[in-house]
Amino acid sequence: MDMTGGRWRTSTRSSGNGGACVEVADNLPGRILVRDSKDRAGGTLAFAPAAWSTFVDTVRR
């Protein structure tokens, strides 16, 4: 899977705890990428946009 060009960001709700959070790249067509900010080279999860949206909506509730 080509992840070139992913613009990674952390949540605005992330605390200043040394980067212990996840990063999301949502600018690539057809997929949302998620990785651990402490281990950026350790692996990346990919989600379909609809699945990611469902997850985020569920967490917000």
GROMACS .gro file of N, CA and C in nm:
model
  183
    1MET      N    1   0.085  -0.117   0.000
    1MET     CA    2   0.000   0.000   0.000
    1MET      C    3   0.089   0.124   0.000
    2ASP      N    4   0.063   0.215  -0.089
    2ASP     CA    5   0.141   0.337  -0.099
    2ASP      C    6   0.089   0.439   0.001
    3MET      N    7   0.175   0.478   0.094
    3MET     CA    8   0.137   0.577   0.195
    3MET      C    9   0.210   0.709   0.173
    4THR      N   10   0.276   0.722   0.059
    4THR     CA   11   0.346   0.844   0.026
    4THR      C   12   0.247   0.959   0.018
    5GLY      N   13   0.282   1.069   0.077
    5GLY     CA   14   0.196   1.187   0.070
    5GLY      C   15   0.097   1.200   0.183
    6GLY      N   16   0.098   1.105   0.275
    6GLY     CA   17   0.008   1.115   0.390
    6GLY      C   18   0.048   1.233   0.477
    7ARG      N   19  -0.046   1.320   0.508
    7ARG     CA   20  -0.021   1.432   0.600
    7ARG      C   21  -0.071   1.390   0.737
    8TRP      N   22   0.023   1.361   0.825
    8TRP     CA   23  -0.009   1.308   0.956
    8TRP      C   24  -0.041   1.420   1.053
    9ARG      N   25  -0.139   1.395   1.140
    9ARG     CA   26  -0.177   1.492   1.244
    9ARG      C   27  -0.220   1.417   1.369
   10THR      N   28  -0.210   1.485   1.482
   10THR     CA   29  -0.261   1.430   1.606
   10THR      C   30  -0.389   1.504   1.642
   11SER      N   31  -0.465   1.447   1.728
   11SER     CA   32  -0.590   1.508   1.772
   11SER      C   33  -0.562   1.638   1.845
   12THR      N   34  -0.651   1.734   1.829
   12THR     CA   35  -0.640   1.858   1.905
   12THR      C   36  -0.663   1.832   2.052
   13ARG      N   37  -0.720   1.717   2.085
   13ARG     CA   38  -0.744   1.680   2.225
   13ARG      C   39  -0.626   1.603   2.287
   14SER      N   40  -0.522   1.580   2.209
   14SER     CA   41  -0.405   1.512   2.264
   14SER      C   42  -0.339   1.602   2.368
   15SER      N   43  -0.295   1.543   2.476
   15SER     CA   44  -0.230   1.621   2.580
   15SER      C   45  -0.081   1.634   2.550
   16GLY      N   46  -0.015   1.713   2.626
   16GLY     CA   47   0.128   1.732   2.611
   16GLY      C   48   0.206   1.626   2.686
   17ASN      N   49   0.171   1.500   2.668
   17ASN     CA   50   0.232   1.391   2.744
   17ASN      C   51   0.347   1.325   2.671
   18GLY      N   52   0.419   1.401   2.591
   18GLY     CA   53   0.534   1.345   2.522
   18GLY      C   54   0.499   1.270   2.394
   19GLY      N   55   0.386   1.294   2.338
   19GLY     CA   56   0.351   1.233   2.210
   19GLY      C   57   0.288   1.096   2.220
   20ALA      N   58   0.239   1.058   2.335
   20ALA     CA   59   0.177   0.927   2.352
   20ALA      C   60   0.035   0.929   2.298
   21CYS      N   61   0.023   0.925   2.167
   21CYS     CA   62  -0.110   0.929   2.105
   21CYS      C   63  -0.101   0.866   1.967
   22VAL      N   64  -0.210   0.866   1.898
   22VAL     CA   65  -0.211   0.818   1.760
   22VAL      C   66  -0.208   0.936   1.664
   23GLU      N   67  -0.161   0.909   1.544
   23GLU     CA   68  -0.162   1.007   1.437
   23GLU      C   69  -0.251   0.954   1.325
   24VAL      N   70  -0.317   1.045   1.258
   24VAL     CA   71  -0.409   1.009   1.150
   24VAL      C   72  -0.371   1.086   1.024
   25ALA      N   73  -0.374   1.017   0.912
   25ALA     CA   74  -0.359   1.081   0.781
   25ALA      C   75  -0.489   1.056   0.706
   26ASP      N   76  -0.562   1.163   0.679
   26ASP     CA   77  -0.692   1.147   0.613
   26ASP      C   78  -0.700   1.221   0.480
   27ASN      N   79  -0.584   1.245   0.420
   27ASN     CA   80  -0.582   1.319   0.294
   27ASN      C   81  -0.562   1.231   0.171
   28LEU      N   82  -0.551   1.100   0.189
   28LEU     CA   83  -0.529   1.011   0.076
   28LEU      C   84  -0.662   0.954   0.027
   29PRO      N   85  -0.679   0.944  -0.103
   29PRO     CA   86  -0.808   0.896  -0.156
   29PRO      C   87  -0.840   0.752  -0.114
   30GLY      N   88  -0.959   0.733  -0.060
   30GLY     CA   89  -1.009   0.600  -0.033
   30GLY      C   90  -0.957   0.531   0.090
   31ARG      N   91  -0.878   0.599   0.173
   31ARG     CA   92  -0.830   0.533   0.295
   31ARG      C   93  -0.790   0.635   0.401
   32ILE      N   94  -0.801   0.593   0.524
   32ILE     CA   95  -0.758   0.669   0.640
   32ILE      C   96  -0.647   0.586   0.704
   33LEU      N   97  -0.534   0.648   0.731
   33LEU     CA   98  -0.421   0.578   0.791
   33LEU      C   99  -0.406   0.619   0.937
   34VAL      N  100  -0.369   0.524   1.021
   34VAL     CA  101  -0.352   0.549   1.165
   34VAL      C  102  -0.223   0.482   1.209
   35ARG      N  103  -0.144   0.554   1.291
   35ARG     CA  104  -0.020   0.497   1.343
   35ARG      C  105   0.005   0.549   1.485
   36ASP      N  106   0.094   0.482   1.554
   36ASP     CA  107   0.135   0.518   1.690
   36ASP      C  108   0.241   0.627   1.680
   37SER      N  109   0.218   0.739   1.747
   37SER     CA  110   0.313   0.850   1.737
   37SER      C  111   0.448   0.818   1.800
   38LYS      N  112   0.452   0.721   1.891
   38LYS     CA  113   0.578   0.683   1.956
   38LYS      C  114   0.660   0.584   1.872
   39ASP      N  115   0.598   0.521   1.775
   39ASP     CA  116   0.665   0.420   1.693
   39ASP      C  117   0.617   0.434   1.549
   40ARG      N  118   0.652   0.543   1.487
   40ARG     CA  119   0.602   0.574   1.353
   40ARG      C  120   0.641   0.472   1.248
   41ALA      N  121   0.752   0.405   1.268
   41ALA     CA  122   0.797   0.305   1.171
   41ALA      C  123   0.742   0.166   1.205
   42GLY      N  124   0.669   0.153   1.315
   42GLY     CA  125   0.625   0.024   1.364
   42GLY      C  126   0.506  -0.037   1.294
   43GLY      N  127   0.439   0.035   1.211
   43GLY     CA  128   0.324  -0.019   1.141
   43GLY      C  129   0.214   0.085   1.129
   44THR      N  130   0.131   0.066   1.031
   44THR     CA  131   0.022   0.159   1.003
   44THR      C  132  -0.105   0.079   0.975
   45LEU      N  133  -0.214   0.122   1.033
   45LEU     CA  134  -0.344   0.062   1.005
   45LEU      C  135  -0.413   0.145   0.898
   46ALA      N  136  -0.486   0.080   0.810
   46ALA     CA  137  -0.561   0.149   0.704
   46ALA      C  138  -0.708   0.115   0.718
   47PHE      N  139  -0.792   0.216   0.707
   47PHE     CA  140  -0.937   0.200   0.718
   47PHE      C  141  -1.006   0.263   0.598
   48ALA      N  142  -1.117   0.205   0.559
   48ALA     CA  143  -1.203   0.270   0.461
   48ALA      C  144  -1.262   0.394   0.528
   49PRO      N  145  -1.283   0.501   0.454
   49PRO     CA  146  -1.337   0.623   0.515
   49PRO      C  147  -1.468   0.601   0.592
   50ALA      N  148  -1.557   0.520   0.542
   50ALA     CA  149  -1.685   0.496   0.611
   50ALA      C  150  -1.662   0.425   0.744
   51ALA      N  151  -1.571   0.329   0.747
   51ALA     CA  152  -1.541   0.257   0.871
   51ALA      C  153  -1.478   0.350   0.973
   52TRP      N  154  -1.388   0.437   0.930
   52TRP     CA  155  -1.324   0.532   1.022
   52TRP      C  156  -1.427   0.630   1.077
   53SER      N  157  -1.514   0.678   0.992
   53SER     CA  158  -1.619   0.771   1.035
   53SER      C  159  -1.710   0.708   1.139
   54THR      N  160  -1.748   0.583   1.117
   54THR     CA  161  -1.830   0.510   1.213
   54THR      C  162  -1.758   0.497   1.347
   55PHE      N  163  -1.630   0.462   1.343
   55PHE     CA  164  -1.550   0.450   1.466
   55PHE      C  165  -1.545   0.583   1.541
   56VAL      N  166  -1.512   0.690   1.472
   56VAL     CA  167  -1.501   0.822   1.537
   56VAL      C  168  -1.636   0.865   1.595
   57ASP      N  169  -1.744   0.845   1.521
   57ASP     CA  170  -1.877   0.881   1.572
   57ASP      C  171  -1.912   0.801   1.698
   58THR      N  172  -1.877   0.674   1.697
   58THR     CA  173  -1.904   0.589   1.813
   58THR      C  174  -1.824   0.634   1.934
   59VAL      N  175  -1.698   0.667   1.915
   59VAL     CA  176  -1.613   0.712   2.026
   59VAL      C  177  -1.664   0.845   2.082
   60ARG      N  178  -1.710   0.933   1.997
   60ARG     CA  179  -1.762   1.063   2.042
   60ARG      C  180  -1.884   1.048   2.131
   61ARG      N  181  -1.965   0.946   2.104
   61ARG     CA  182  -2.086   0.925   2.184
   61ARG      C  183  -2.047   0.866   2.316
   0.00000   0.00000   0.00000
